[in-house]
Amino acid sequence: MTAGPLAGCRVVELGAIGPAPFAGMLLADLGAEVVRVDRPPRADEPDGGGPADVLGRGKRSVVLDLKDPAATAALLRLVERADALIEGFRPGVTERLGIGPHDCLARNRRLVYGRMTGWGQEGPLAASAGHDITYIALTGALGAIGEAGGPPRIPLNLVGDFGGGGCYLVIGVLAALHAAARTGRGQVVDAAVVDGTAHLLASTFGKLGRDEWSDERGVNRFDGGWPFYAVYATKDGRHIAVGALERKFYRSLVELLDLGVDPDRQHERSTWPRLRRLLTRRFAERTRDEWAELFEGTDACVAPVLSLTEAAAHPHLAARGSLFARDGVVQPAAAPRFSATPSSAGRAAPALGADTAAVFLDWGVDPAVRFSD
């Protein structure tokens, strides 16, 4: 039995890639029983699962060939007992399979049907292929990230797939579940990466509208344009991150570095070219870890830029358990945290179809299909 604030909530996840399985993992971390429905693997494909399948943790795996009418019927019987379904296919795919919103809501009027796409369910590009990089390119997010005079820099696939995509799907599903509990009726959640990414830019668009943001890269407050909010190379070829925006934090920075500049002139842009040169030369005098030791515990807002493998060993993250290792695989702990209904990272992802028979038995469904296991 799972714990967490979503304990008792049943979610069917139609197997996909990217933001939809991330959303399923997050729901599972929050305590929901997430059943992932996978297609039958080909003979040359691995069974999947295991600690390295981080997005599959905490879930159960059912294998159904949804091109088989009997399998589709079995899925719809699971839907009758579910609180939510999430899918990450192109628009129209589930409709063609007979498991679209109309089909599912006809079976379960309280169901929340969460749809995850890049472009959305409608619009000129809805049927087009795409990936994180193309979605965030169109929203302006990619164009805003990078150094002045240089090309846009790809922020992994954090901004689109997982920030603007998976997280917004979870927000939508949770809101719709709340509404269903109040009204007794479910609904469709149309989560699109372009919508979520645009929404994440709310503050930036606000600054642009107030003439506090220039529509070009590397010259603004949060893109490295301000010398006291930037990244600097250290003696050992590593980097240190500086975020001394507020006056008192900036004063602490210049005093600890002994820069010999007037901290009260922080926002005089005419002083910034010299300030950047001073900071560049100063940080190049010591190694990253030497600077990290100097600034540790101060209010200068300075931190070492760690690699992914280094991050798990940092004392603060280790003390909080923000990252943990399972069978040698480092992964994030469940987030956020709850005082009364603690969330947790569930078991390692099962092999494809490992739970097929058990899920149908537990959910009280006669699948009327032959299982491969």
CSV table of C-alpha atoms in Angstrom, one decimal:
chain,number,residue,atom,x,y,z
A,1,MET,CA,0.0,0.0,0.0
A,2,THR,CA,1.4,3.4,-1.0
A,3,ALA,CA,1.6,6.5,1.3
A,4,GLY,CA,1.6,10.1,0.2
A,5,PRO,CA,-1.1,12.7,-0.4
A,6,LEU,CA,-2.4,10.8,-3.4
A,7,ALA,CA,-2.7,7.4,-1.7
A,8,GLY,CA,-5.8,5.6,-3.0
A,9,CYS,CA,-5.7,7.5,-6.4
A,10,ARG,CA,-5.6,5.2,-9.4
A,11,VAL,CA,-3.9,6.4,-12.6
A,12,VAL,CA,-3.5,4.7,-15.9
A,13,GLU,CA,-0.5,5.8,-17.9
A,14,LEU,CA,-0.3,4.9,-21.6
A,15,GLY,CA,3.3,4.2,-22.3
A,16,ALA,CA,5.1,7.0,-24.1
A,17,ILE,CA,8.4,8.9,-23.8
A,18,GLY,CA,9.5,12.2,-22.3
A,19,PRO,CA,7.1,14.4,-20.3
A,20,ALA,CA,4.2,12.0,-19.9
A,21,PRO,CA,6.2,9.3,-18.0
A,22,PHE,CA,7.8,12.0,-16.0
A,23,ALA,CA,4.3,13.1,-14.9
A,24,GLY,CA,3.5,9.5,-14.1
A,25,MET,CA,6.6,9.2,-12.0
A,26,LEU,CA,5.7,12.4,-10.1
A,27,LEU,CA,2.2,11.2,-9.4
A,28,ALA,CA,3.6,7.9,-8.2
A,29,ASP,CA,6.0,9.7,-5.9
A,30,LEU,CA,3.0,11.5,-4.5
A,31,GLY,CA,1.4,8.2,-3.6
A,32,ALA,CA,-0.9,7.4,-6.6
A,33,GLU,CA,-1.1,3.9,-7.9
A,34,VAL,CA,0.2,4.3,-11.4
A,35,VAL,CA,-0.3,1.5,-13.9
A,36,ARG,CA,1.7,2.0,-17.1
A,37,VAL,CA,0.2,0.3,-20.1
A,38,ASP,CA,3.0,-0.7,-22.5
A,39,ARG,CA,2.9,-2.2,-26.0
A,40,PRO,CA,4.2,-5.8,-26.4
A,41,PRO,CA,8.0,-5.6,-26.7
A,42,ARG,CA,9.6,-6.9,-29.9
A,43,ALA,CA,11.9,-9.9,-29.6
A,44,ASP,CA,15.0,-7.7,-30.0
A,45,GLU,CA,14.0,-5.3,-27.3
A,46,PRO,CA,15.1,-5.5,-23.7
A,47,ASP,CA,12.6,-6.2,-20.9
A,48,GLY,CA,13.2,-2.7,-19.6
A,49,GLY,CA,12.7,-1.6,-16.0
A,50,GLY,CA,15.3,-1.6,-13.3
A,51,PRO,CA,16.9,1.2,-11.3
A,52,ALA,CA,18.1,3.1,-14.4
A,53,ASP,CA,14.5,3.5,-15.6
A,54,VAL,CA,14.0,6.4,-13.2
A,55,LEU,CA,10.9,7.6,-14.9
A,56,GLY,CA,9.3,4.2,-14.4
A,57,ARG,CA,9.9,4.0,-10.7
A,58,GLY,CA,6.9,3.4,-8.4
A,59,LYS,CA,4.7,2.2,-11.2
A,60,ARG,CA,3.3,-1.2,-12.2
A,61,SER,CA,3.6,-2.4,-15.8
A,62,VAL,CA,0.8,-4.0,-17.9
A,63,VAL,CA,1.4,-5.1,-21.4
A,64,LEU,CA,-1.5,-4.8,-23.8
A,65,ASP,CA,-1.6,-4.8,-27.6
A,66,LEU,CA,-4.0,-1.9,-28.1
A,67,LYS,CA,-4.5,-2.9,-31.8
A,68,ASP,CA,-6.3,-5.9,-30.5
A,69,PRO,CA,-10.0,-5.2,-29.7
A,70,ALA,CA,-9.9,-7.5,-26.7
A,71,ALA,CA,-7.0,-5.6,-25.2
A,72,THR,CA,-8.7,-2.3,-25.8
A,73,ALA,CA,-11.8,-3.6,-24.0
A,74,ALA,CA,-9.6,-4.7,-21.1
A,75,LEU,CA,-8.1,-1.3,-20.9
A,76,LEU,CA,-11.5,0.3,-20.8
A,77,ARG,CA,-12.4,-1.9,-17.9
A,78,LEU,CA,-9.4,-0.6,-16.1
A,79,VAL,CA,-10.5,3.0,-17.0
A,80,GLU,CA,-13.8,2.3,-15.3
A,81,ARG,CA,-11.9,1.9,-12.0
A,82,ALA,CA,-9.4,4.7,-12.5
A,83,ASP,CA,-9.4,8.3,-11.3
A,84,ALA,CA,-7.2,9.5,-14.1
A,85,LEU,CA,-5.6,8.5,-17.4
A,86,ILE,CA,-2.5,10.2,-18.9
A,87,GLU,CA,-1.3,9.8,-22.4
A,88,GLY,CA,1.5,11.4,-24.5
A,89,PHE,CA,0.6,10.5,-28.1
A,90,ARG,CA,0.0,12.8,-31.1
A,91,PRO,CA,-3.5,14.2,-31.4
A,92,GLY,CA,-6.0,11.6,-32.7
A,93,VAL,CA,-4.0,8.5,-31.9
A,94,THR,CA,-6.1,7.4,-28.9
A,95,GLU,CA,-9.3,8.2,-30.7
A,96,ARG,CA,-8.3,5.8,-33.5
A,97,LEU,CA,-7.5,3.1,-31.0
A,98,GLY,CA,-11.0,3.5,-29.4
A,99,ILE,CA,-9.6,4.8,-26.1
A,100,GLY,CA,-10.0,8.6,-26.6
A,101,PRO,CA,-11.6,11.0,-24.2
A,102,HIS,CA,-15.1,10.3,-25.5
A,103,ASP,CA,-14.7,6.5,-25.2
A,104,CYS,CA,-13.2,6.7,-21.7
A,105,LEU,CA,-15.5,9.3,-20.2
A,106,ALA,CA,-18.5,7.3,-21.5
A,107,ARG,CA,-17.2,4.5,-19.2
A,108,ASN,CA,-16.3,6.7,-16.3
A,109,ARG,CA,-17.8,10.1,-15.9
A,110,ARG,CA,-15.5,11.1,-13.1
A,111,LEU,CA,-12.3,10.3,-15.1
A,112,VAL,CA,-9.6,12.9,-15.6
A,113,TYR,CA,-8.2,12.4,-19.0
A,114,GLY,CA,-4.7,14.1,-19.2
A,115,ARG,CA,-3.2,14.6,-22.6
A,116,MET,CA,0.5,15.6,-23.1
A,117,THR,CA,1.7,16.9,-26.4
A,118,GLY,CA,4.3,19.4,-27.6
A,119,TRP,CA,2.1,21.6,-29.8
A,120,GLY,CA,-1.3,21.0,-28.2
A,121,GLN,CA,-4.4,19.2,-29.4
A,122,GLU,CA,-5.2,21.9,-31.9
A,123,GLY,CA,-3.5,24.6,-33.9
A,124,PRO,CA,-1.6,24.7,-37.2
A,125,LEU,CA,1.3,22.6,-35.9
A,126,ALA,CA,-0.8,20.2,-33.8
A,127,ALA,CA,-0.2,17.2,-36.1
A,128,SER,CA,3.5,17.9,-36.7
A,129,ALA,CA,6.4,16.1,-35.1
A,130,GLY,CA,8.6,18.0,-32.7
A,131,HIS,CA,10.9,17.8,-29.7
A,132,ASP,CA,11.7,19.9,-26.6
A,133,ILE,CA,14.1,22.1,-28.6
A,134,THR,CA,11.6,22.9,-31.3
A,135,TYR,CA,8.8,23.7,-28.8
A,136,ILE,CA,10.9,26.0,-26.6
A,137,ALA,CA,12.3,27.6,-29.8
A,138,LEU,CA,8.8,28.8,-30.8
A,139,THR,CA,7.9,30.2,-27.4
A,140,GLY,CA,11.0,32.5,-27.2
A,141,ALA,CA,12.5,30.6,-24.3
A,142,LEU,CA,15.4,29.2,-26.3
A,143,GLY,CA,16.1,32.5,-28.0
A,144,ALA,CA,16.5,34.2,-24.6
A,145,ILE,CA,19.1,31.8,-23.3
A,146,GLY,CA,22.8,32.2,-24.1
A,147,GLU,CA,25.7,34.6,-24.1
A,148,ALA,CA,25.5,38.1,-25.7
A,149,GLY,CA,26.5,37.9,-29.3
A,150,GLY,CA,26.4,34.1,-29.3
A,151,PRO,CA,24.0,31.4,-30.3
A,152,PRO,CA,21.1,30.2,-28.1
A,153,ARG,CA,22.1,27.6,-25.5
A,154,ILE,CA,20.0,24.4,-25.1
A,155,PRO,CA,18.9,24.2,-21.4
A,156,LEU,CA,18.9,20.3,-21.5
A,157,ASN,CA,15.2,19.4,-21.9
A,158,LEU,CA,14.3,20.8,-18.5
A,159,VAL,CA,12.4,23.9,-19.7
A,160,GLY,CA,10.2,22.2,-22.3
A,161,ASP,CA,9.7,18.5,-21.7
A,162,PHE,CA,9.8,18.5,-17.9
A,163,GLY,CA,9.1,22.1,-16.8
A,164,GLY,CA,6.6,23.3,-19.3
A,165,GLY,CA,5.4,19.8,-20.1
A,166,GLY,CA,5.3,17.1,-17.5
A,167,CYS,CA,4.9,19.4,-14.5
A,168,TYR,CA,2.0,21.2,-16.1
A,169,LEU,CA,0.3,17.9,-16.9
A,170,VAL,CA,0.5,17.0,-13.2
A,171,ILE,CA,-0.8,20.5,-12.2
A,172,GLY,CA,-3.7,20.0,-14.6
A,173,VAL,CA,-4.5,16.5,-13.5
A,174,LEU,CA,-4.5,17.5,-9.8
A,175,ALA,CA,-6.7,20.5,-10.4
A,176,ALA,CA,-9.1,18.4,-12.4
A,177,LEU,CA,-9.2,15.7,-9.7
A,178,HIS,CA,-10.1,18.3,-7.2
A,179,ALA,CA,-12.9,19.6,-9.5
A,180,ALA,CA,-14.1,16.0,-10.0
A,181,ALA,CA,-14.3,15.4,-6.3
A,182,ARG,CA,-16.5,18.5,-6.0
A,183,THR,CA,-18.7,18.1,-9.0
A,184,GLY,CA,-18.6,14.4,-9.7
A,185,ARG,CA,-17.6,15.0,-13.3
A,186,GLY,CA,-14.2,14.5,-15.0
A,187,GLN,CA,-12.8,16.4,-17.9
A,188,VAL,CA,-10.0,16.5,-20.4
A,189,VAL,CA,-6.7,18.2,-19.6
A,190,ASP,CA,-4.9,19.5,-22.7
A,191,ALA,CA,-1.3,20.0,-21.5
A,192,ALA,CA,1.1,21.3,-24.3
A,193,VAL,CA,4.8,22.0,-23.9
A,194,VAL,CA,4.4,25.3,-25.8
A,195,ASP,CA,1.6,26.4,-23.4
A,196,GLY,CA,3.5,25.5,-20.3
A,197,THR,CA,6.8,27.0,-21.5
A,198,ALA,CA,5.1,30.2,-22.4
A,199,HIS,CA,3.5,30.2,-18.9
A,200,LEU,CA,6.9,29.8,-17.3
A,201,LEU,CA,8.0,33.0,-19.1
A,202,ALA,CA,5.3,35.1,-17.3
A,203,SER,CA,7.8,37.0,-15.2
A,204,THR,CA,10.1,37.6,-18.2
A,205,PHE,CA,7.2,38.8,-20.4
A,206,GLY,CA,6.2,41.1,-17.6
A,207,LYS,CA,9.7,42.6,-17.4
A,208,LEU,CA,9.7,43.0,-21.2
A,209,GLY,CA,6.5,44.9,-21.0
A,210,ARG,CA,7.9,47.2,-18.4
A,211,ASP,CA,11.1,47.8,-20.4
A,212,GLU,CA,13.1,46.0,-17.7
A,213,TRP,CA,14.2,43.3,-20.1
A,214,SER,CA,15.9,43.6,-23.5
A,215,ASP,CA,14.7,41.1,-26.1
A,216,GLU,CA,18.2,39.8,-26.8
A,217,ARG,CA,20.5,37.3,-25.2
A,218,GLY,CA,23.1,37.8,-22.5
A,219,VAL,CA,22.3,41.4,-21.5
A,220,ASN,CA,19.7,41.0,-18.8
A,221,ARG,CA,19.4,40.3,-15.1
A,222,PHE,CA,19.0,36.6,-15.2
A,223,ASP,CA,20.9,35.6,-18.4
A,224,GLY,CA,24.4,36.6,-17.3
A,225,GLY,CA,24.1,40.1,-18.6
A,226,TRP,CA,24.6,41.6,-15.1
A,227,PRO,CA,28.2,40.9,-13.8
A,228,PHE,CA,27.1,40.1,-10.3
A,229,TYR,CA,24.6,37.4,-11.6
A,230,ALA,CA,26.9,35.4,-13.8
A,231,VAL,CA,29.2,32.4,-14.1
A,232,TYR,CA,33.0,32.7,-13.9
A,233,ALA,CA,35.9,30.3,-14.7
A,234,THR,CA,38.2,29.4,-11.9
A,235,LYS,CA,41.9,28.5,-11.8
A,236,ASP,CA,41.3,24.8,-12.4
A,237,GLY,CA,39.0,25.3,-15.4
A,238,ARG,CA,35.9,24.8,-13.4
A,239,HIS,CA,33.2,27.4,-12.6
A,240,ILE,CA,31.6,29.4,-9.8
A,241,ALA,CA,28.1,30.8,-9.9
A,242,VAL,CA,27.5,34.3,-8.6
A,243,GLY,CA,24.0,35.6,-7.8
A,244,ALA,CA,24.5,38.7,-5.6
A,245,LEU,CA,21.6,40.7,-6.9
A,246,GLU,CA,20.5,42.5,-3.7
A,247,ARG,CA,22.5,45.3,-2.3
A,248,LYS,CA,23.5,43.6,1.0
A,249,PHE,CA,24.5,40.4,-0.9
A,250,TYR,CA,26.5,42.4,-3.4
A,251,ARG,CA,28.3,44.2,-0.6
A,252,SER,CA,29.3,40.9,1.0
A,253,LEU,CA,30.6,39.7,-2.4
A,254,VAL,CA,32.9,42.7,-3.0
A,255,GLU,CA,34.1,42.7,0.5
A,256,LEU,CA,35.0,38.9,0.6
A,257,LEU,CA,36.7,39.3,-2.8
A,258,ASP,CA,38.5,42.5,-1.7
A,259,LEU,CA,37.7,44.0,-5.1
A,260,GLY,CA,38.2,47.6,-4.0
A,261,VAL,CA,35.0,48.9,-5.6
A,262,ASP,CA,32.2,51.0,-4.1
A,263,PRO,CA,29.3,48.6,-3.4
A,264,ASP,CA,26.9,51.6,-3.4
A,265,ARG,CA,27.6,51.9,-7.2
A,266,GLN,CA,26.3,48.4,-7.9
A,267,HIS,CA,23.6,49.5,-10.4
A,268,GLU,CA,25.7,52.1,-12.3
A,269,ARG,CA,26.0,50.3,-15.6
A,270,SER,CA,29.0,52.4,-16.6
A,271,THR,CA,31.0,50.5,-13.9
A,272,TRP,CA,30.0,47.1,-15.1
A,273,PRO,CA,32.6,46.4,-17.8
A,274,ARG,CA,35.4,47.0,-15.3
A,275,LEU,CA,33.6,45.0,-12.6
A,276,ARG,CA,33.3,42.0,-14.9
A,277,ARG,CA,37.0,42.2,-15.7
A,278,LEU,CA,37.8,42.4,-12.0
A,279,LEU,CA,35.6,39.4,-11.2
A,280,THR,CA,37.0,37.4,-14.1
A,281,ARG,CA,40.6,38.0,-13.0
A,282,ARG,CA,39.8,37.4,-9.3
A,283,PHE,CA,38.0,34.1,-9.7
A,284,ALA,CA,40.8,32.8,-11.9
A,285,GLU,CA,43.2,33.1,-9.0
A,286,ARG,CA,41.9,30.1,-7.1
A,287,THR,CA,40.3,26.8,-7.7
A,288,ARG,CA,36.5,26.3,-7.7
A,289,ASP,CA,36.6,24.4,-4.4
A,290,GLU,CA,38.8,27.0,-2.7
A,291,TRP,CA,36.3,29.6,-3.6
A,292,ALA,CA,33.5,27.4,-2.5
A,293,GLU,CA,35.1,27.0,0.9
A,294,LEU,CA,35.6,30.8,1.2
A,295,PHE,CA,31.9,31.6,0.4
A,296,GLU,CA,30.3,28.6,2.3
A,297,GLY,CA,27.8,29.9,4.8
A,298,THR,CA,28.1,33.6,3.7
A,299,ASP,CA,25.3,35.8,2.2
A,300,ALA,CA,27.3,36.6,-0.9
A,301,CYS,CA,25.1,34.1,-3.0
A,302,VAL,CA,28.0,32.3,-4.5
A,303,ALA,CA,28.1,28.5,-5.2
A,304,PRO,CA,30.3,26.1,-7.0
A,305,VAL,CA,29.0,24.8,-10.4
A,306,LEU,CA,28.8,21.0,-9.8
A,307,SER,CA,28.6,18.2,-12.2
A,308,LEU,CA,25.7,15.8,-12.0
A,309,THR,CA,27.8,13.2,-10.3
A,310,GLU,CA,29.3,15.7,-7.9
A,311,ALA,CA,25.9,17.0,-6.8
A,312,ALA,CA,24.9,13.9,-4.9
A,313,ALA,CA,27.9,14.2,-2.6
A,314,HIS,CA,27.4,17.9,-1.7
A,315,PRO,CA,26.8,18.1,2.1
A,316,HIS,CA,23.6,20.1,1.8
A,317,LEU,CA,21.9,17.9,-0.7
A,318,ALA,CA,23.2,14.8,1.2
A,319,ALA,CA,21.8,16.1,4.4
A,320,ARG,CA,18.4,16.7,2.8
A,321,GLY,CA,18.5,13.5,0.8
A,322,SER,CA,17.7,15.4,-2.3
A,323,LEU,CA,19.4,12.7,-4.4
A,324,PHE,CA,19.9,9.1,-3.5
A,325,ALA,CA,21.5,6.0,-5.1
A,326,ARG,CA,19.6,2.8,-5.9
A,327,ASP,CA,21.8,-0.1,-7.1
A,328,GLY,CA,24.4,2.5,-8.2
A,329,VAL,CA,22.0,4.7,-10.0
A,330,VAL,CA,21.8,8.3,-8.7
A,331,GLN,CA,18.3,9.8,-8.9
A,332,PRO,CA,16.2,12.5,-7.3
A,333,ALA,CA,14.2,11.9,-4.1
A,334,ALA,CA,10.4,12.6,-4.2
A,335,ALA,CA,9.5,16.3,-4.1
A,336,PRO,CA,8.0,18.3,-2.7
A,337,ARG,CA,7.8,17.2,0.9
A,338,PHE,CA,4.7,16.8,3.1
A,339,SER,CA,4.4,17.0,6.9
A,340,ALA,CA,1.5,14.6,7.4
A,341,THR,CA,1.4,12.4,4.2
A,342,PRO,CA,5.1,12.0,3.2
A,343,SER,CA,5.8,11.2,-0.4
A,344,SER,CA,8.6,8.8,-1.4
A,345,ALA,CA,10.3,7.4,-4.5
A,346,GLY,CA,8.7,4.0,-5.2
A,347,ARG,CA,10.3,0.7,-6.1
A,348,ALA,CA,12.5,0.4,-9.1
A,349,ALA,CA,10.7,0.2,-12.4
A,350,PRO,CA,9.4,-3.3,-13.2
A,351,ALA,CA,10.1,-5.2,-16.4
A,352,LEU,CA,7.5,-4.7,-19.1
A,353,GLY,CA,4.4,-6.6,-18.3
A,354,ALA,CA,5.6,-7.8,-14.9
A,355,ASP,CA,2.4,-6.8,-13.2
A,356,THR,CA,-0.2,-7.5,-16.0
A,357,ALA,CA,-2.1,-10.3,-14.3
A,358,ALA,CA,-1.7,-8.9,-10.8
A,359,VAL,CA,-3.1,-5.5,-11.8
A,360,PHE,CA,-6.2,-6.9,-13.4
A,361,LEU,CA,-6.7,-9.2,-10.3
A,362,ASP,CA,-6.2,-6.3,-7.8
A,363,TRP,CA,-8.5,-4.0,-9.8
A,364,GLY,CA,-11.2,-6.6,-10.0
A,365,VAL,CA,-11.2,-6.8,-13.8
A,366,ASP,CA,-11.5,-9.9,-16.0
A,367,PRO,CA,-9.3,-8.9,-18.9
A,368,ALA,CA,-10.5,-11.5,-21.4
A,369,VAL,CA,-7.1,-11.4,-23.0
A,370,ARG,CA,-4.2,-13.8,-23.0
A,371,PHE,CA,-1.2,-12.7,-21.0
A,372,SER,CA,2.3,-13.3,-22.2
A,373,ASP,CA,3.6,-13.8,-18.6
